[in-house]
Every structure is written in structure tokens, then in C-alpha cells.
PDB file of C-alpha atoms and ligand atoms in Angstrom:
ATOM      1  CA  UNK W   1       0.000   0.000   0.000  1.00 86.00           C
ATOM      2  CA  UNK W   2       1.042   3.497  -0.820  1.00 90.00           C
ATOM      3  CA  UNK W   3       2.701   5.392   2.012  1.00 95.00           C
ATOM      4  CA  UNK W   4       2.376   9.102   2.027  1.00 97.00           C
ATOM      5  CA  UNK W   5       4.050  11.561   4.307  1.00 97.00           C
ATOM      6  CA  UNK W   6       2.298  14.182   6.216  1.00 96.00           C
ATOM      7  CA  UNK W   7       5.076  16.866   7.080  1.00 95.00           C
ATOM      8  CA  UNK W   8       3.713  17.976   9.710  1.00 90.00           C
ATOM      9  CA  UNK W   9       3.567  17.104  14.173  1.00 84.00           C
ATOM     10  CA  UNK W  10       0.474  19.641  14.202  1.00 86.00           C
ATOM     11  CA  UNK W  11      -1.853  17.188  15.645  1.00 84.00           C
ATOM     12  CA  UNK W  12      -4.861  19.919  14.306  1.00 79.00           C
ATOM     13  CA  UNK W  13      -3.394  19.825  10.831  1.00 86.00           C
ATOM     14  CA  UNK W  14      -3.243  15.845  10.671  1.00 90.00           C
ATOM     15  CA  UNK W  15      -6.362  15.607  11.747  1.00 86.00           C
ATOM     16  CA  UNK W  16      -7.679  17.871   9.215  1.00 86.00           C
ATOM     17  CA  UNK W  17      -5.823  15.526   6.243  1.00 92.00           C
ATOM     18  CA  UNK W  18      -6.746  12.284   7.380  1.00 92.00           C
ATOM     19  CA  UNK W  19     -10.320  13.830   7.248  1.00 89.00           C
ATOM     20  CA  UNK W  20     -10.223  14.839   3.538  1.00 93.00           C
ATOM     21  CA  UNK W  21      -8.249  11.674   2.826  1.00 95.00           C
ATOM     22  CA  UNK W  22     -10.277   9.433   4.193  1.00 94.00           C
ATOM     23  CA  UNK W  23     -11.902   8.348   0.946  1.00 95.00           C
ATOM     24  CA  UNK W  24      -8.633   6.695  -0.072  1.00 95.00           C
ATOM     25  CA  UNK W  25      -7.501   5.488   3.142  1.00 94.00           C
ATOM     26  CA  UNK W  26      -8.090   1.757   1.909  1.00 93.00           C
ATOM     27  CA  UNK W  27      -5.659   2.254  -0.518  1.00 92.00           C
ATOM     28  CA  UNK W  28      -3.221   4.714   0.843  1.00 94.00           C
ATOM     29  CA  UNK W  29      -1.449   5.418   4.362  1.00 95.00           C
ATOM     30  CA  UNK W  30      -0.832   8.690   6.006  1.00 96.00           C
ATOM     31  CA  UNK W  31       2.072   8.869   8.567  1.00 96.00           C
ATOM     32  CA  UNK W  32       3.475  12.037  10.286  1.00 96.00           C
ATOM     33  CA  UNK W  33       6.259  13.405  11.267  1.00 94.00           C
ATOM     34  CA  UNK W  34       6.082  11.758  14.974  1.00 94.00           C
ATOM     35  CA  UNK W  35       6.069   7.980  13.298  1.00 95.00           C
ATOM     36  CA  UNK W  36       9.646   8.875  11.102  1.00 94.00           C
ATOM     37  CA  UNK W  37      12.543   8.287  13.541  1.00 94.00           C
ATOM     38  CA  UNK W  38      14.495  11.557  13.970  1.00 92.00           C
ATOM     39  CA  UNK W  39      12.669  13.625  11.687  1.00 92.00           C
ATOM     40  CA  UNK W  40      14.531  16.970  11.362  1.00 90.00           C
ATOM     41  CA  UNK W  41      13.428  20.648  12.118  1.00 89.00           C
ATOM     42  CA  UNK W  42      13.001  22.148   8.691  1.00 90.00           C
ATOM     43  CA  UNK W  43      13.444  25.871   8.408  1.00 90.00           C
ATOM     44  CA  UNK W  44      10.964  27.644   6.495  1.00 90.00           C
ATOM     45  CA  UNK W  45      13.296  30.254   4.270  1.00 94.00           C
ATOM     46  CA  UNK W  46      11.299  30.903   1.018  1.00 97.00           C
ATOM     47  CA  UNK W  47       9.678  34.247   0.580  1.00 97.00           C
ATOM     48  CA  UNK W  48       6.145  33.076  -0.214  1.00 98.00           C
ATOM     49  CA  UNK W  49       3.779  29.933   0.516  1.00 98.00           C
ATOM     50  CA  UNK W  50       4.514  28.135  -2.295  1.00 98.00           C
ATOM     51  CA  UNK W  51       8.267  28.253  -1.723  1.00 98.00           C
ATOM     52  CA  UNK W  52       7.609  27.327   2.022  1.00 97.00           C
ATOM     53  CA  UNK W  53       5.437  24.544   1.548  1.00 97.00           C
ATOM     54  CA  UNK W  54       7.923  23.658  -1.093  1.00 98.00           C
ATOM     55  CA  UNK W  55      10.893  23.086   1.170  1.00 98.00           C
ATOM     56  CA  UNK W  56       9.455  20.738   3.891  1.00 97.00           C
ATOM     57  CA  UNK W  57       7.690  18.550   1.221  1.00 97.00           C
ATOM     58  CA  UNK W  58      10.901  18.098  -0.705  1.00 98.00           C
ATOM     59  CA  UNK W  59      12.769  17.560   2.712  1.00 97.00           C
ATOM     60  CA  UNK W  60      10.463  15.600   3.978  1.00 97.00           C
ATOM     61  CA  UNK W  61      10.453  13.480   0.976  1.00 97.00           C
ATOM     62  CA  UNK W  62      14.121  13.301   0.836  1.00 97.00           C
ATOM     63  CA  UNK W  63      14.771  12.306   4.272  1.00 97.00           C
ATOM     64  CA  UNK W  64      11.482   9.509   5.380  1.00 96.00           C
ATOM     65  CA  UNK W  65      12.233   8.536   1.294  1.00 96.00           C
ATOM     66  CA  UNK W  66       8.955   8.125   0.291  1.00 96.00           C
ATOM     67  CA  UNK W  67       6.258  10.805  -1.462  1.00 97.00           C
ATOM     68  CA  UNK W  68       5.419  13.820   1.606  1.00 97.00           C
ATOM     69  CA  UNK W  69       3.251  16.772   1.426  1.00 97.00           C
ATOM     70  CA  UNK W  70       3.574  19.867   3.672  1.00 97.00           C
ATOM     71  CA  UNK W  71       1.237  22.760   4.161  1.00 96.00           C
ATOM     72  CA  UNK W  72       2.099  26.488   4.299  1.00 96.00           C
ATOM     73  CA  UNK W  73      -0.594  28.915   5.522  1.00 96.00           C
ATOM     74  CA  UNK W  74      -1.760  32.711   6.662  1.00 97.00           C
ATOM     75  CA  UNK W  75      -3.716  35.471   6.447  1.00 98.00           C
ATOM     76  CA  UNK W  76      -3.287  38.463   4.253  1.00 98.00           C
ATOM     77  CA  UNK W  77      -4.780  41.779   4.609  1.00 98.00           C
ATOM     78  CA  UNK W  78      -5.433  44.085   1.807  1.00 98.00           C
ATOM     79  CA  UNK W  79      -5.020  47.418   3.611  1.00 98.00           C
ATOM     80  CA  UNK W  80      -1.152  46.180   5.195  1.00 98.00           C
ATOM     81  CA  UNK W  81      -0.200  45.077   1.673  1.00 98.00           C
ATOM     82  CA  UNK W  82      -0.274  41.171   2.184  1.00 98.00           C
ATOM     83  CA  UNK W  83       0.918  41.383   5.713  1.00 98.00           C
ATOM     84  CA  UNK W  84       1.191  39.174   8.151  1.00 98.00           C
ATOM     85  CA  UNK W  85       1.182  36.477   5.287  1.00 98.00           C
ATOM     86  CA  UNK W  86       4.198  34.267   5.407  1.00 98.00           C
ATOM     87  CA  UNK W  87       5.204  35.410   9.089  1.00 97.00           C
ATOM     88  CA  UNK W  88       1.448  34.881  10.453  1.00 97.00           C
ATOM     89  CA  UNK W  89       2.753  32.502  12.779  1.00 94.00           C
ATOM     90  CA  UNK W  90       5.120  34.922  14.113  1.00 94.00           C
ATOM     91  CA  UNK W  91       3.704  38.205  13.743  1.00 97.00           C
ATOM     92  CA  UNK W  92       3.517  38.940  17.502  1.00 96.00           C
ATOM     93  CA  UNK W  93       6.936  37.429  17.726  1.00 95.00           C
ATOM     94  CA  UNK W  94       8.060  33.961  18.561  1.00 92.00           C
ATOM     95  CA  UNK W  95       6.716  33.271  21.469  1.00 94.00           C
ATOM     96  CA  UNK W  96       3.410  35.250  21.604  1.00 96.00           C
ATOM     97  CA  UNK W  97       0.005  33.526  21.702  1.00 95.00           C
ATOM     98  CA  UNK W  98      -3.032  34.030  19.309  1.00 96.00           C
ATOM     99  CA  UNK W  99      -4.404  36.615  21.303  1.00 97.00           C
ATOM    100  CA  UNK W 100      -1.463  38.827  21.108  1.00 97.00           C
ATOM    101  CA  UNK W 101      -1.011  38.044  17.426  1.00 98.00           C
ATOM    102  CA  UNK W 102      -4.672  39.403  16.889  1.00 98.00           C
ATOM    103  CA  UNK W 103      -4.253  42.513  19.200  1.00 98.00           C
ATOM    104  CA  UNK W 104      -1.383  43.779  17.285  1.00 98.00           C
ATOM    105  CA  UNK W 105      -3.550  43.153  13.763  1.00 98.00           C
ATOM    106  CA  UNK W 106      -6.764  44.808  15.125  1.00 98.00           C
ATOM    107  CA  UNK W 107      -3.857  47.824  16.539  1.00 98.00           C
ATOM    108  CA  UNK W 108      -2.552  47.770  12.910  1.00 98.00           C
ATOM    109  CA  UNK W 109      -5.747  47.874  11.594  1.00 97.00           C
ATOM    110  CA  UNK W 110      -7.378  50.531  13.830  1.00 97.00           C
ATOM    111  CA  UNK W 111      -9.532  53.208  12.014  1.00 95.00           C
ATOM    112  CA  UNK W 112      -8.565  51.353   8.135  1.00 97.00           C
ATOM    113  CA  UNK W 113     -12.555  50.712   6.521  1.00 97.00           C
ATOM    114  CA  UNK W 114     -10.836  48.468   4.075  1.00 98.00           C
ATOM    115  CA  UNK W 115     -10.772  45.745   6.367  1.00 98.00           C
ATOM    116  CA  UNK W 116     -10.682  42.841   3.318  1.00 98.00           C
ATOM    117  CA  UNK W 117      -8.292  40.170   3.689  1.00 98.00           C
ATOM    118  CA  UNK W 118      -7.817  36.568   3.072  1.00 98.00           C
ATOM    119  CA  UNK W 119      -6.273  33.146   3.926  1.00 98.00           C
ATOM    120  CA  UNK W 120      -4.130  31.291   1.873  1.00 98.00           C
ATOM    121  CA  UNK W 121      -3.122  27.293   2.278  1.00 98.00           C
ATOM    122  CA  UNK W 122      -0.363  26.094   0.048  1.00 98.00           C
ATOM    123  CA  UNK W 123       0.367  22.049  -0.028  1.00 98.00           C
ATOM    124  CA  UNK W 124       3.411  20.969  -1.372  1.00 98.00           C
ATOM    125  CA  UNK W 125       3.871  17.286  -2.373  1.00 98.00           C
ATOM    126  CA  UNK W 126       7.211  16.185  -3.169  1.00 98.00           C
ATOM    127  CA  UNK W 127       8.865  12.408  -4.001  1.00 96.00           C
ATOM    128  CA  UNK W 128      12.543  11.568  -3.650  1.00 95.00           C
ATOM    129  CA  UNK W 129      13.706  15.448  -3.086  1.00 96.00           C
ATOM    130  CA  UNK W 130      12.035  17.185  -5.767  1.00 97.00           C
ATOM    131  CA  UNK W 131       8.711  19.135  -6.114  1.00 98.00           C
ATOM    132  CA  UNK W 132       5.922  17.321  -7.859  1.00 97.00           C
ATOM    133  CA  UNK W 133       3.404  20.187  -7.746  1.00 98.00           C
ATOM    134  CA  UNK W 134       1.728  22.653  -5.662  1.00 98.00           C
ATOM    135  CA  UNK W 135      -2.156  23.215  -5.117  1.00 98.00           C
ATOM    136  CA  UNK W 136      -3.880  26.385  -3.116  1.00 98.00           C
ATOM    137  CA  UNK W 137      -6.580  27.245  -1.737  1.00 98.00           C
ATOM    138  CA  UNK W 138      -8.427  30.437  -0.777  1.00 98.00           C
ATOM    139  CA  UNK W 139     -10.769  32.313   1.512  1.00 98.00           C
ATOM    140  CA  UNK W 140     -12.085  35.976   1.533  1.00 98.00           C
ATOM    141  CA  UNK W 141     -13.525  37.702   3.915  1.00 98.00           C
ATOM    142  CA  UNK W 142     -13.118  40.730   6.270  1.00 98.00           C
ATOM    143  CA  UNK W 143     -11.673  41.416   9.631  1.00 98.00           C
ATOM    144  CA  UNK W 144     -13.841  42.898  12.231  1.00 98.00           C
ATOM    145  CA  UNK W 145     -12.999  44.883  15.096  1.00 96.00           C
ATOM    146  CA  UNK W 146     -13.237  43.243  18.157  1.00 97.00           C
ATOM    147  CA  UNK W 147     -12.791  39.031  18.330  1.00 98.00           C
ATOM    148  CA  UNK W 148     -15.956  36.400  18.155  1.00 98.00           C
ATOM    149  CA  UNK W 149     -16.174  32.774  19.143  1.00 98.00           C
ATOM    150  CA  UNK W 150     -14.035  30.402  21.185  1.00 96.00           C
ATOM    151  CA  UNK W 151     -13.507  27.711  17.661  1.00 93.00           C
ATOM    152  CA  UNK W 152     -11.058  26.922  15.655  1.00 89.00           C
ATOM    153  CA  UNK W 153      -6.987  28.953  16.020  1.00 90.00           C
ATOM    154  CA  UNK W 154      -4.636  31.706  14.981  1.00 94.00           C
ATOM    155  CA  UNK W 155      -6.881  34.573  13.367  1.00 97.00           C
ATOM    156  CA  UNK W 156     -10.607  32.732  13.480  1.00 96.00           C
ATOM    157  CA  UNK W 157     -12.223  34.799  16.082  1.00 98.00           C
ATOM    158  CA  UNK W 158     -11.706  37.977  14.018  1.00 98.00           C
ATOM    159  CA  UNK W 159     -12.170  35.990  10.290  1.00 98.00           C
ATOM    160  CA  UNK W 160     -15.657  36.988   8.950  1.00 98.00           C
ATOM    161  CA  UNK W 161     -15.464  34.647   5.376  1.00 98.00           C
ATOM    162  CA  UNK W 162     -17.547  36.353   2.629  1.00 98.00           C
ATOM    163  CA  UNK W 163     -21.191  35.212   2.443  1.00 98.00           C
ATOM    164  CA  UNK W 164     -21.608  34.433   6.459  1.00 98.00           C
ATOM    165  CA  UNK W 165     -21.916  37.270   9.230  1.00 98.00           C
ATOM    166  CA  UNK W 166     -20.272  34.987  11.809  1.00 98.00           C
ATOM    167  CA  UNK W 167     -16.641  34.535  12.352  1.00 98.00           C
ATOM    168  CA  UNK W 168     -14.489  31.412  11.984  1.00 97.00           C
ATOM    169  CA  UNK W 169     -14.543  31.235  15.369  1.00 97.00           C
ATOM    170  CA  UNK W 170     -18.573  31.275  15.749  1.00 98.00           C
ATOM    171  CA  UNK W 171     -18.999  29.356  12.540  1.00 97.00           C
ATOM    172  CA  UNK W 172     -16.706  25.993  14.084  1.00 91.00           C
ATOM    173  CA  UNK W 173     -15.473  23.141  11.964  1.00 88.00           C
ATOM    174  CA  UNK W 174     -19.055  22.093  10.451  1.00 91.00           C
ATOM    175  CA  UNK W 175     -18.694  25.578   7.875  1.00 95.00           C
ATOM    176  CA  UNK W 176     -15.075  26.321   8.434  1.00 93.00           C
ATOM    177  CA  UNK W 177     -13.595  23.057   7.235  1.00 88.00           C
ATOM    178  CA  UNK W 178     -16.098  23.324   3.869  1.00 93.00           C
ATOM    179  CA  UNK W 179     -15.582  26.395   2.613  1.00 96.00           C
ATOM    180  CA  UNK W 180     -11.615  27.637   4.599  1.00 95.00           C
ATOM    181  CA  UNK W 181      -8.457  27.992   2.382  1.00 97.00           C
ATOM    182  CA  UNK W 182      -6.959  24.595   3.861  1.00 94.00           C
ATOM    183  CA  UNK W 183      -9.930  22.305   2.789  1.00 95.00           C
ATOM    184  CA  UNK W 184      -9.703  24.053  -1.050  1.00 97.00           C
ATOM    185  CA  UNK W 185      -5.885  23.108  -0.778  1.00 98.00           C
ATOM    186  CA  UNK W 186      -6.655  19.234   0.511  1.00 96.00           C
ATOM    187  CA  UNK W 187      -9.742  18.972  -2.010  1.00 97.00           C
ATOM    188  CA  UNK W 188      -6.860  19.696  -5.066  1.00 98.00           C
ATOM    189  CA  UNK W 189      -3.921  17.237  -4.128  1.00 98.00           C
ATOM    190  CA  UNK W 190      -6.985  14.687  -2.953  1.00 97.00           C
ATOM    191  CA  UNK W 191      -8.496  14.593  -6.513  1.00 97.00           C
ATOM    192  CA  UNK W 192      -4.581  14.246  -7.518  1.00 97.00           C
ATOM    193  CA  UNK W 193      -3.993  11.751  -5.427  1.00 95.00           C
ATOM    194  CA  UNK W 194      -7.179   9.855  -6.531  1.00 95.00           C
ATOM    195  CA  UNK W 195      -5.787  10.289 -10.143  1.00 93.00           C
ATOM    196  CA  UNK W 196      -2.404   8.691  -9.483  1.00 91.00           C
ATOM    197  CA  UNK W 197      -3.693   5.641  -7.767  1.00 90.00           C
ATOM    198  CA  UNK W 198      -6.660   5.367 -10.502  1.00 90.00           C
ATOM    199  CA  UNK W 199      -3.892   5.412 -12.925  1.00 87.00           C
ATOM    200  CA  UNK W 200      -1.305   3.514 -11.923  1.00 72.00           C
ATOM    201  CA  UNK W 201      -0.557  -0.059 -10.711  1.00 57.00           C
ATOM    202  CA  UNK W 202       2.253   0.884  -8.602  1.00 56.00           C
ATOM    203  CA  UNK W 203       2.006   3.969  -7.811  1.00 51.00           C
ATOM    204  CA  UNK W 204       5.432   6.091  -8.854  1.00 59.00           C
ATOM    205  CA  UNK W 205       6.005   9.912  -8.835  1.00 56.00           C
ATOM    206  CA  UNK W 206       8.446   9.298 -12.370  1.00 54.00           C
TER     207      UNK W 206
HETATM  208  P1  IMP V 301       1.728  27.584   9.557  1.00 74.78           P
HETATM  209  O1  IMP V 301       0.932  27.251   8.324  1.00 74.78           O
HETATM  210  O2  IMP V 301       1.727  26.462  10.530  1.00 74.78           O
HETATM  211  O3  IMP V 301       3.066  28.125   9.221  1.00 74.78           O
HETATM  212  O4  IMP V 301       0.977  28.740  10.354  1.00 74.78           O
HETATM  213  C1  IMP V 301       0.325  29.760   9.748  1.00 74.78           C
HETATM  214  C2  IMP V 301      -0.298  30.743  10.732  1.00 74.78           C
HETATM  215  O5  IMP V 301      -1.327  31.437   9.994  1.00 74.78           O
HETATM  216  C3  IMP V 301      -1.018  30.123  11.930  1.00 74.78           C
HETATM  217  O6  IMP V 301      -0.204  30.067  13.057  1.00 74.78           O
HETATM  218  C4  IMP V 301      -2.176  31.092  12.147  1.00 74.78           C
HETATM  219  O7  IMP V 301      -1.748  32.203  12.899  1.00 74.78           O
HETATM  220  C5  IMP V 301      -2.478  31.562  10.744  1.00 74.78           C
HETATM  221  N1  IMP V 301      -3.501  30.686  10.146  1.00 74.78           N
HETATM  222  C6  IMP V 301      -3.333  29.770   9.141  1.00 74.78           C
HETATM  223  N2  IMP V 301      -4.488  29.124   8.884  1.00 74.78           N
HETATM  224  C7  IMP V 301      -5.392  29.629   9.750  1.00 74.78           C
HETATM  225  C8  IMP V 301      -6.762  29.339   9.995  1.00 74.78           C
HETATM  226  O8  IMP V 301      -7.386  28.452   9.405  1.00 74.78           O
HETATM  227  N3  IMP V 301      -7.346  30.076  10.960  1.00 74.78           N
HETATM  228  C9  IMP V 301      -6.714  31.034  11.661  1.00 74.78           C
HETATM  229  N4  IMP V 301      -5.439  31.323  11.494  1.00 74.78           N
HETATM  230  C10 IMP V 301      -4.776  30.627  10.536  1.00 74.78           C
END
């Protein structure tokens, strides 16, 4: 059976892609990062999501030697030009908390009306050290003023997506993980996925 890395220890994020794999799971098996044996920290250096995503698939791959995928994700916000984007995860610095990280973006934001913004999810799959392909996925909405709702992480309780008048963080996984920039990413490399087992015997990224 097909083994497939999942670059990733973020118990929230494997959770969420054995979810949207889980109509190939007879055929295919996900394993993290916690099952490979002195799995290395990977530094994210690339300047965008792709290239991020990019470099812990193909290290991934490269190291466990067999196909891995890695996601790269964040919110970007029209009126700060794209920012916090690649350095959402650190935007309060490295050791702040989500609530910090969305004080300083409501501070930034204070008195801007253009409040649109969006998240972005890059996956990166990768075989043997090289890039096979990336897929994306999107979400716009708008950032509100003052956080909403105890669900979901990172920027959720002050996400309103487009078509809804609830946050991520009111809305919970039922909407979110339908419609968010992460489940548009896993629906792409599932229906590749699904292609490469449908068309192949053994199933070879060559
Ligand atoms: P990474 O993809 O693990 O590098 O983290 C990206 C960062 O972007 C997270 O720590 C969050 O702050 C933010 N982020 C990414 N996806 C979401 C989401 O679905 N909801 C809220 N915040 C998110």
C-alpha cells in the first residue's frame, strides 16, 4: 500500500488531512512526522507559501524517502499590503500567543474601513527530493474589530469569510472546514492523489 508523508507534528493539521483523505484510506497510508525516527526541524526560508510549503515537502520526501506533502498557511490583509502572510505565525513574535497576534492586527488595523483580507493554504507534495506540484486554496472575507467565538486557532475569532456574518470562530469546523483555504488546498492534491492511484498499478512519482 502506498505510504504518504504528512510533514507535519500539528496534531490539528493531521487531523484535518486524514479527514479529507479518508476516501482513499483503503488504498493509501498517512504517517506524520512523529512515526519517522528523527525527523529533522526544517526551516521555512522561502519568501512566499509556495516556496515554504515547497521546502518541507521536498525535505520531507528526501529524508522519510517516500512521497510527503507539507502545508504552508496565513492570512493576508489588503489594507497592510499582504501582511502578516508568510510570518502569520510569528507576527507577535516567537513566542506570543493568538491573542497577542490578533491585538497587534486589530492595533494595525485601527480606524482602516478596508478591512478585506484573506487566507491562503499552500500544499506541497514532493517524491525523492524534488517538487511534484503545488495546489492552493483560498478564503475571503473581512476582519472585524473586536474578536468572536471560542472555535477553531490563529486569526478565526476575528475571520468573517464572505457570504456568512459569523466569524471562523462562531462558525466551528461544520462551515469552516467546507468552505476555509486549507480544505480548497486538501480537495486539489486529494483529486490528484485519486488520479495517481486510478492510474497507476504501482504507484510512482516518475
Ligand atoms: P503555519 O501554516 O503552521 O506556518 O501557520 C500559519 C499561521 O497562519 C497560523 O499560526 C495562524 O496564525 C495563521 N492561520 C493559518 N491558517 C489559519 C486558519 O485556518 N485560521 C486562523 N489562522 C490561521
Amino acid at each position: 500500500m502506498l505510504q504518504i508523508l504528512a510533514a507535519t507534528s500539528n496534531k490539528h493539521k493531521v487531523e484535518e488531512f486524514r479527514a479529507a483523505f479518508a476516501p482513499l484510506l483503503s488504498r493509501m497510508e498517512i504517517l506524520t512526522a512523529d512515526d519517522i525516527h528523527g525527523y529533522p526541524e526544517i526551516r521555512e526560508t522561502g519568501t512566499s507559501f509556495e516556496e515554504n510549503a515547497d521546502i518541507k515537502a521536498r525535505e520531507a520526501s528526501a529524508y522519510a524517502d517516500m512521497p510527503a506533502f507539507a502545508d504552508d498557511s496565513g492570512l493576508e490583509v489588503a489594507v497592510l499590503n499582504g501582511a502578516p502572510g508568510i510570518f502569520s505565525a510569528r507576527y507577535a513574535g516567537d513566542h506570543a500567543g493568538d491573542a497577542e497576534r490578533i491585538q497587534k492586527l486589530l492595533a494595525e488595523m485601527k480606524g482602516k474601513t478596508n478591512r478585506r483580507a484573506r487566507f491562503v493554504c499552500v500544499i506541497a507534495l514532493a517524491y525523492r527530493g524534488t517538487s511534484v506540484k503545488t495546489f492552493r486554496g483560498e478564503v475571503n472575507g473581512t476582519i472585524i474589530d473586536e474578536p468572536r467565538g471560542t472555535h477553531g486557532f490563529g486569526y478565526d475569532p476575528v475571520f468573517v469569510p464572505d457570504g456568512y456574518d459569523k466569524t471562523f470562530g462562531e462558525l466551528g469546523p461544520e462551515v469552516k472546514d467546507k468552505i476555509s483555504h486549507r480544505a480548497k488546498a486538501l480537495e486539489k492534491i486529494v483529486a490528484f492523489i485519486k488520479e495517481e492511484l486510478d492510474s497507476m498499478d504501482d504507484f510512482e512519482f516518475e
